[in-house]
Short mmCIF file of C-alpha atoms in Angstrom, two decimals:
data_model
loop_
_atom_site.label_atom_id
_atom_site.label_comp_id
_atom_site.label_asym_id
_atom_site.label_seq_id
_atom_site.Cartn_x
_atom_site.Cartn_y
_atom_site.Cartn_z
CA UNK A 14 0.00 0.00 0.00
CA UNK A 15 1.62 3.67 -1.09
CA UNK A 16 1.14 6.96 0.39
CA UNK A 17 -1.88 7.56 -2.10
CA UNK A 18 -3.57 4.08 -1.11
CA UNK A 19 -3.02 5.13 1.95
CA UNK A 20 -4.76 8.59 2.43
CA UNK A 21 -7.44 6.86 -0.01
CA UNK A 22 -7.90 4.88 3.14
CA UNK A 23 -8.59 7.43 5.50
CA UNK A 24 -11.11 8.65 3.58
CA UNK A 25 -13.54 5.13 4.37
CA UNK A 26 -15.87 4.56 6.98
CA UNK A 27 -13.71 2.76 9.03
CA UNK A 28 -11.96 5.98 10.12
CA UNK A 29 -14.96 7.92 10.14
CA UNK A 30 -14.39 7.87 14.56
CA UNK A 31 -11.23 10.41 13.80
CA UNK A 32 -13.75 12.81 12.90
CA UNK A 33 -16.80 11.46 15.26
CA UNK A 34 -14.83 10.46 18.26
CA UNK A 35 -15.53 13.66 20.99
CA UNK A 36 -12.26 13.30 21.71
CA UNK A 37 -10.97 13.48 18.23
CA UNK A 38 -12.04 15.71 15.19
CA UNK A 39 -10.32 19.10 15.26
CA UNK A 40 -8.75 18.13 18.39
CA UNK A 41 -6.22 16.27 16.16
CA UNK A 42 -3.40 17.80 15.23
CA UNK A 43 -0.67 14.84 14.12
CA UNK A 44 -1.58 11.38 12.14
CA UNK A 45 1.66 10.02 10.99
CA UNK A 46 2.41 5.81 10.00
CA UNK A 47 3.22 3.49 12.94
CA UNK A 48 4.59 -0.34 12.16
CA UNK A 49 6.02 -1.90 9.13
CA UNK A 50 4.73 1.29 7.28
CA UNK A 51 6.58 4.05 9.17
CA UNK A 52 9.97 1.76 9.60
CA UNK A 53 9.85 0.96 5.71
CA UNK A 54 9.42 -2.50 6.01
CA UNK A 55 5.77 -3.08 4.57
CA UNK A 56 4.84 -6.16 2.52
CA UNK A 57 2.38 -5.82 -0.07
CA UNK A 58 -0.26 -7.73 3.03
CA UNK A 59 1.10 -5.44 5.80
CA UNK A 60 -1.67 -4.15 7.49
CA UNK A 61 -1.81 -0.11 7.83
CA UNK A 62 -0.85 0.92 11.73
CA UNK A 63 -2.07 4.58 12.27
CA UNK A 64 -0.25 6.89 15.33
CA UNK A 65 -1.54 10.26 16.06
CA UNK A 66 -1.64 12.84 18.82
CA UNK A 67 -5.09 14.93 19.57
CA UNK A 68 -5.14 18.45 22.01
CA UNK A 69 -6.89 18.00 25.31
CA UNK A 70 -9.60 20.22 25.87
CA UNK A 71 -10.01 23.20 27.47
CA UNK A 72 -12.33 21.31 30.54
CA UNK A 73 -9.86 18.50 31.08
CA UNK A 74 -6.93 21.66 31.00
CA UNK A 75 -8.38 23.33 33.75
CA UNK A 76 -10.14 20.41 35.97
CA UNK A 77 -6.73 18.05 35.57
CA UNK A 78 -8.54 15.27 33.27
CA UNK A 79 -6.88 13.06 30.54
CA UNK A 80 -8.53 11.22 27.81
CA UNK A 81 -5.16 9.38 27.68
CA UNK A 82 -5.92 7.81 23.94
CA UNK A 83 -8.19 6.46 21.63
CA UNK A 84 -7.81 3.43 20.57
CA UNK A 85 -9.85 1.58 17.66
CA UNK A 86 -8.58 -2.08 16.34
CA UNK A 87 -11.77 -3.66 15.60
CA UNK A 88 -11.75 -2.20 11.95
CA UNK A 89 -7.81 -0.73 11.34
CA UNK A 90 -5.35 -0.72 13.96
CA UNK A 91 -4.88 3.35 15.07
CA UNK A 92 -4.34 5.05 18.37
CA UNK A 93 -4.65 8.76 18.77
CA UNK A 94 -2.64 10.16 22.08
CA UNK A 95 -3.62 12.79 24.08
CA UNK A 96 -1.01 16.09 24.33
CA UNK A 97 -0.20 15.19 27.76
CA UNK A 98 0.18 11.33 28.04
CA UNK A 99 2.23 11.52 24.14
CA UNK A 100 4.60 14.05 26.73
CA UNK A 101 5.12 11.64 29.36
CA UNK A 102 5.60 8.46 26.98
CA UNK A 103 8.26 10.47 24.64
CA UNK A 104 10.11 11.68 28.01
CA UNK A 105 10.09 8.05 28.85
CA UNK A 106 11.49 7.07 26.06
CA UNK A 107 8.99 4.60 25.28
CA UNK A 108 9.69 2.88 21.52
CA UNK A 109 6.42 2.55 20.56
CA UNK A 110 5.76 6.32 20.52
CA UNK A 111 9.21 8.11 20.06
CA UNK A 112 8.93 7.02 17.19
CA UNK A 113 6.86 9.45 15.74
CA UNK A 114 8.70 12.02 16.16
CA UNK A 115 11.28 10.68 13.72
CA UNK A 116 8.98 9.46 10.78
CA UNK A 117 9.80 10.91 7.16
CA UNK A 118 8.27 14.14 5.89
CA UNK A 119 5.86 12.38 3.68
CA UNK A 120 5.10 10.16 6.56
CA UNK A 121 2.97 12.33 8.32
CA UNK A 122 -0.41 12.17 6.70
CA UNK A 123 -1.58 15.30 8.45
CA UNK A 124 0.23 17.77 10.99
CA UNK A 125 -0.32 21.21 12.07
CA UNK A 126 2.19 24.03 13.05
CA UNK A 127 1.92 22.45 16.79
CA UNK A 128 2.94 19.29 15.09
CA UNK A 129 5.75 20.76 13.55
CA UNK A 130 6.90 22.56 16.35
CA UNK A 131 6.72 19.09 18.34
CA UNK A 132 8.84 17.44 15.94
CA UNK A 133 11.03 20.22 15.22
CA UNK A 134 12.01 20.05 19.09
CA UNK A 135 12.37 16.24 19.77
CA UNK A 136 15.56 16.44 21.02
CA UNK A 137 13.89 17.57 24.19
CA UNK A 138 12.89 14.33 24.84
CA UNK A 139 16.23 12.48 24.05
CA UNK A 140 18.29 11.22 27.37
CA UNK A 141 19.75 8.12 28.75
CA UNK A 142 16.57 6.70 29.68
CA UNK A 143 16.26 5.13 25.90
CA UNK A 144 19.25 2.76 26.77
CA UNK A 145 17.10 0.79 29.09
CA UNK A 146 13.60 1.04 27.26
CA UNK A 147 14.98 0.04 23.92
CA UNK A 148 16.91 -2.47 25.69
CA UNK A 149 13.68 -4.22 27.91
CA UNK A 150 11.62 -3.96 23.94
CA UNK A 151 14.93 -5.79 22.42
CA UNK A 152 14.94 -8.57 25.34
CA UNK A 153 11.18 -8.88 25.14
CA UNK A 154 11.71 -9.13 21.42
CA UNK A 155 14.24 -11.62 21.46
CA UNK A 156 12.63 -13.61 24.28
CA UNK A 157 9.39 -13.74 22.01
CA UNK A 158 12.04 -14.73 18.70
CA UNK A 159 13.12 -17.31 20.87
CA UNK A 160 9.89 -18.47 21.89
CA UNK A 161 8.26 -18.98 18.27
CA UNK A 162 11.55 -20.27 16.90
CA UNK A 163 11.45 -23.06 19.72
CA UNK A 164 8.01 -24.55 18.84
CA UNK A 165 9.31 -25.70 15.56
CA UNK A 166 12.40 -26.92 16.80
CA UNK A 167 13.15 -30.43 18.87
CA UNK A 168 11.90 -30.92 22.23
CA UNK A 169 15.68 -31.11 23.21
CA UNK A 170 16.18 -27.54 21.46
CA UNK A 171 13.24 -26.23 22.88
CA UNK A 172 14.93 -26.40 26.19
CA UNK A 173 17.83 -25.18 24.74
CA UNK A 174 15.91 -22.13 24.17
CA UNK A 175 13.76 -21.57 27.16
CA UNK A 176 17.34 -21.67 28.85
CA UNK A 177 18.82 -19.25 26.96
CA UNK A 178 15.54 -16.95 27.95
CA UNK A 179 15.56 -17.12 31.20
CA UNK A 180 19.44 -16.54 31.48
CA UNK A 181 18.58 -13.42 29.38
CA UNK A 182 16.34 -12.77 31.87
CA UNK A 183 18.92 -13.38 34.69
CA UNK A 184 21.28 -10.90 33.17
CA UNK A 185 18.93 -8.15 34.80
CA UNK A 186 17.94 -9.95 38.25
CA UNK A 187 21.28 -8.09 39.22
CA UNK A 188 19.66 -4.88 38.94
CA UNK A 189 15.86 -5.22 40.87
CA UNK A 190 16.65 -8.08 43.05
CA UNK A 191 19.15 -8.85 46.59
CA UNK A 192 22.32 -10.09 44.79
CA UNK A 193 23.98 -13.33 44.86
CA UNK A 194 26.89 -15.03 43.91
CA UNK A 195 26.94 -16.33 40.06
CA UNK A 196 26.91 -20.35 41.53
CA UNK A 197 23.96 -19.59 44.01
CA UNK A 198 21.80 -20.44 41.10
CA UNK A 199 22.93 -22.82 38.87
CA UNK A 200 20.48 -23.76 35.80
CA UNK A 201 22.11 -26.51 32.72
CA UNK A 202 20.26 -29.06 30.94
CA UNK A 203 20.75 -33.01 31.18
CA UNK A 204 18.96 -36.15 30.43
CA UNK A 205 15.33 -36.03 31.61
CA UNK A 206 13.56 -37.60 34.10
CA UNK A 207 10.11 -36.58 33.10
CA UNK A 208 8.43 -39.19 30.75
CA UNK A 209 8.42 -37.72 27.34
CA UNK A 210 11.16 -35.67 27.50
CA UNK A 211 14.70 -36.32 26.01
CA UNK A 212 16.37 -33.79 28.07
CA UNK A 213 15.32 -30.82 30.36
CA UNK A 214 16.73 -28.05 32.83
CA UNK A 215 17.50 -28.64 36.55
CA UNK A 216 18.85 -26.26 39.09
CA UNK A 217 21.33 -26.65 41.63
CA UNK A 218 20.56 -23.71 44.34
CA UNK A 219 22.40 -22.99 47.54
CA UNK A 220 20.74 -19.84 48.91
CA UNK A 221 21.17 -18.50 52.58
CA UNK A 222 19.44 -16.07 54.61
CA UNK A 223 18.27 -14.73 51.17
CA UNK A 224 14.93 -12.50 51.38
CA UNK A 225 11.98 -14.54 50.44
CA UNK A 226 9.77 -11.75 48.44
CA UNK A 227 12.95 -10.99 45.94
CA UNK A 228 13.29 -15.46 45.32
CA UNK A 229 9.47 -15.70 44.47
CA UNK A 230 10.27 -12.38 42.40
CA UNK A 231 12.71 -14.50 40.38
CA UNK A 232 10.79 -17.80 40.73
CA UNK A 233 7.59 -16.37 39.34
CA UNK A 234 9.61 -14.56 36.17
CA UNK A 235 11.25 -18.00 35.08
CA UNK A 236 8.15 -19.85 35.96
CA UNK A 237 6.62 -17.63 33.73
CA UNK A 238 9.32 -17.95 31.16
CA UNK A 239 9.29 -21.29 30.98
CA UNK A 240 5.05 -21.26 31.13
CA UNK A 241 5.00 -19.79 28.42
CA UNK A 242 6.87 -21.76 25.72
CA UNK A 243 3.67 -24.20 26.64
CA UNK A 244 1.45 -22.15 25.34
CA UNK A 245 0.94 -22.07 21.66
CA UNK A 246 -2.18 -20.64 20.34
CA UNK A 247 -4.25 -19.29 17.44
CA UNK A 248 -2.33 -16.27 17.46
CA UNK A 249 1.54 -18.17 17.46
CA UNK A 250 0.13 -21.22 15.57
CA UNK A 251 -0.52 -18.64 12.72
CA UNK A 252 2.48 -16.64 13.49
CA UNK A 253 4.00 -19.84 12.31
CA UNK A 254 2.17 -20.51 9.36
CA UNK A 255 2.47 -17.12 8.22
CA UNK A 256 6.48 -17.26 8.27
CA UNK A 257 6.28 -14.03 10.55
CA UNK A 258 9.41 -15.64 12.38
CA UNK A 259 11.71 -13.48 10.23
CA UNK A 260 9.50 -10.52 10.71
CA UNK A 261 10.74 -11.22 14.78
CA UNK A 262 14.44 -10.98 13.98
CA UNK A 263 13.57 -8.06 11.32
CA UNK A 264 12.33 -6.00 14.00
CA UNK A 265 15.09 -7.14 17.09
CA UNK A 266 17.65 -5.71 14.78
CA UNK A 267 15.66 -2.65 14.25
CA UNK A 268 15.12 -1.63 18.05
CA UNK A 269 19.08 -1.70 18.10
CA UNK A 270 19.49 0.51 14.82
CA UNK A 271 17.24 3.09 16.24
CA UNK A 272 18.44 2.94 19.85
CA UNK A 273 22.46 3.27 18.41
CA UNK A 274 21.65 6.06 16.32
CA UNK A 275 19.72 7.97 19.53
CA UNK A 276 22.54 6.98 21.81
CA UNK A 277 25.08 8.23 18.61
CA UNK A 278 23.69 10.51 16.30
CA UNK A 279 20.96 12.01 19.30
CA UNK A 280 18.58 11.75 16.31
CA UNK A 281 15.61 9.33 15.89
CA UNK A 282 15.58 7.90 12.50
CA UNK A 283 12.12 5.70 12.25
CA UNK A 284 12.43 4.56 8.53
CA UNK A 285 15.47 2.50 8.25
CA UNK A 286 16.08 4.02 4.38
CA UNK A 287 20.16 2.75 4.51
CA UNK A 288 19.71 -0.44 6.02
CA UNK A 289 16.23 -1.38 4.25
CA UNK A 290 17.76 -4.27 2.33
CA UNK A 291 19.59 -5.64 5.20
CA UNK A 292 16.32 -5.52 7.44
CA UNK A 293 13.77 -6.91 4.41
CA UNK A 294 16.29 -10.21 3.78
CA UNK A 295 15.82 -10.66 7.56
CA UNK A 296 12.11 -10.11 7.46
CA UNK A 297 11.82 -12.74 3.98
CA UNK A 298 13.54 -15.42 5.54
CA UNK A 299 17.21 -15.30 4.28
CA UNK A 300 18.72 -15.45 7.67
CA UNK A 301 16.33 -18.87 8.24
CA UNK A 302 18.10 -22.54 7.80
CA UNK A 303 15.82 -25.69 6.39
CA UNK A 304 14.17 -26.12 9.43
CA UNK A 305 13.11 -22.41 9.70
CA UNK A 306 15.63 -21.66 12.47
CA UNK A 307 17.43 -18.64 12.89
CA UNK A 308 21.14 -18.78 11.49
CA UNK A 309 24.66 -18.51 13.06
CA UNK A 310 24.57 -15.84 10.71
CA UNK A 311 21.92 -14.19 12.25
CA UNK A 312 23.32 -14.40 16.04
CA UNK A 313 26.66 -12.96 14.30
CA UNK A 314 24.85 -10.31 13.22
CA UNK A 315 22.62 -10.00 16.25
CA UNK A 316 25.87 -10.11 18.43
CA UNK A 317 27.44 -7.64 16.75
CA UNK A 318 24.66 -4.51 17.17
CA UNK A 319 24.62 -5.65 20.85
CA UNK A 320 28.17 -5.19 21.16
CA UNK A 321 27.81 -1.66 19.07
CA UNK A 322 24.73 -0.83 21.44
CA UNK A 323 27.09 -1.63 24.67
CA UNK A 324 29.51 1.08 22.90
CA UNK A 325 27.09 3.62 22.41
CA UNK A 326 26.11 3.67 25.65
CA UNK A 327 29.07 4.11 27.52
CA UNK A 328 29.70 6.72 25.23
CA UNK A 329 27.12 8.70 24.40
CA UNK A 330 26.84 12.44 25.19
CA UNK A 331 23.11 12.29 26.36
CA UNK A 332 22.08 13.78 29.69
CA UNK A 333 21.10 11.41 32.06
CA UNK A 334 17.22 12.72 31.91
CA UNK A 335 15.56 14.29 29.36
CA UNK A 336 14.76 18.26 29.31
CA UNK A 337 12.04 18.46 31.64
CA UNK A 338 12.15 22.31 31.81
CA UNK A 339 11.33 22.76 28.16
CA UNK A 340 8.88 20.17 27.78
CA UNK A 341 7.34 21.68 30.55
CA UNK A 342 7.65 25.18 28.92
CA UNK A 343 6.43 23.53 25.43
CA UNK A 344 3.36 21.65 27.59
CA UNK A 345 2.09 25.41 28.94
CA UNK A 346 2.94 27.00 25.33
CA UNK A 347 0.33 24.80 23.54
CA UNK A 348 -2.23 24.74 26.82
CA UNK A 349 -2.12 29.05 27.06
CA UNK A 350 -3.31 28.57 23.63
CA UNK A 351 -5.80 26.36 23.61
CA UNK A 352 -7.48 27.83 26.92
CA UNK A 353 -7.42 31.14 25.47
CA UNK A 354 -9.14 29.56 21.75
CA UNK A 355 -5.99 30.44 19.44
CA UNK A 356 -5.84 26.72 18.40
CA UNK A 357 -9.29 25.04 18.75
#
């Protein structure tokens, strides 16, 4: 679907609610491409993601409401923001919604001067925060690669892989729970016990005086880990049919391109224009052996934007936060106006 096809779109019924929703209409002042679309990575069946950002009202201004967002995925898949949750997500450097600030010209299917302006200062929003957002989206993404790839693998490499998750997952247990020493918690695979299983994980744990509340913490996350490799699904049994386990790795190496250029370039680049051939042979399947497993190559390649992304960080010249007083100053710029009817 092209840009044309794509404002052709808008004009059906089934976004006649940008126009009818209360919330919506003239409140809207920023509809750009989210998804395959905005990163340049559409397929001729990719289905048309919509992001946008509406004012709040004058009432909700003054008496400290939010309409938050709008969401509508019965008929397309859109979500319209509201001005002051879109400034809380972009300060947190959330992926899903920085984004937007760093689509293509053409990309924005409607924006007003406010929506320029917005754009035009995104670098208020840029800190150190991203390393660790874009980092949890890249583990969550990898975790869910991992998943999908293990269900058409061997019961033996299925282990392999719910292993590999939950040591992922370990990697951060340093961070939010009481430490412990690396062989406090030892987790390898051998031959089963359990009937019907070739091989499986055991743990060797020697834990003392260790709180209980931060081991249940840990328990429950590789409980769930592991939990969820047995459940399979409409959704992942036609995530499988569909060959979408490229589409995974695709987007994995994406959240690193992005997060390297914010951390290098403090820009954010959303359509991946340079590295668009790289990221579409990943998405058809190239990097994919007989058995529809990912490569070596692919872990090569994987391995070497993590290292790059471990550079970047340590290096970068972003503040620690992002610019709170401007955003501030930006948030009471647009409100003045609209409480005093210069914009709506």
């Amino acid at each position: 679907m092209n840009l044309k096809q794509i404002k052709q779109a808008l004009s059906s019924e089934h976004y006649t609610f940008l126009k009818e929703n209360p919330h919506l209409g003239k409140n809207i002042f920023l509809i750009g491409l989210g998804g395959s679309h905005a990163y340049g990575m559409e397929k001729e069946n990719s289905d048309l993601d919509l992001r946008g950002i509406a004012f709040n009202s004058k009432r909700e201004i003054l008496l400290g409401e939010d309409f938050e967002q709008v969401t509508e995925t019965e008929k397309t898949d859109t979500t319209i923001y509201s001005f002051h949750k879109i400034l809380k997500l972009l300060a947190s450097s959330n992926p899903n919604t920085i984004e937007i600030l760093g689509l293509k010209p053409e990309q924005y299917l409607y924006i007003t001067d406010i929506g320029k302006e917005l754009v035009d200062n995104r670098k208020m929003f840029l800190s150190k925060i991203c390393i660790h957002t874009f980092a949890g989206y890249a583990i969550a993404q990898l975790r869910r690669l991992e998943n999908k790839s293990a269900r058409l693998a061997s019961q033996s490499k299925q282990e392999e892989h719910i292993l590999n998750s939950i040591q992922n997952a370990q990697y951060d247990f340093k961070h939010r729970y009481y430490p412990y020493n690396a062989g406090d918690i030892m987790l390898y695979i051998d031959t089963a016990v359990q009937e019907g299983y070739q091989t499986e994980i055991f743990m060797d744990i020697n834990l003392r005086h260790y709180p209980l509340r931060d081991w249940t913490g840990m328990w429950n996350e590789m409980k769930a880990i592991a939990g969820s490799y047995a459940k399979i699904g409409k959704r992942n049994e036609k995530a499988i049919e569909h060959n979408k386990l490229g589409k995974h790795m695709a987007h994995l190496i994406r959240l690193y391109m992005m997060c390297i250029d914010i951390l290098e370039k403090e820009e954010i680049i959303t359509c991946r224009t340079q590295e668009h051939e790289l990221l579409m042979s990943i998405r058809n399947g190239e990097y994919l052996d007989e058995n529809r497993q990912p490569t070596d190559t692919f872990y090569e390649l994987l391995q070497d934007y993590e290292k790059r992304f471990e550079y970047a960080k340590k290096n970068t010249s972003l503040p620690d936060i992002p610019d709170y007083k401007k955003i501030d100053e930006f948030k009471i710029y647009v409100n003045e106006k609209i409480i005093k009817g210069e914009i709506i």
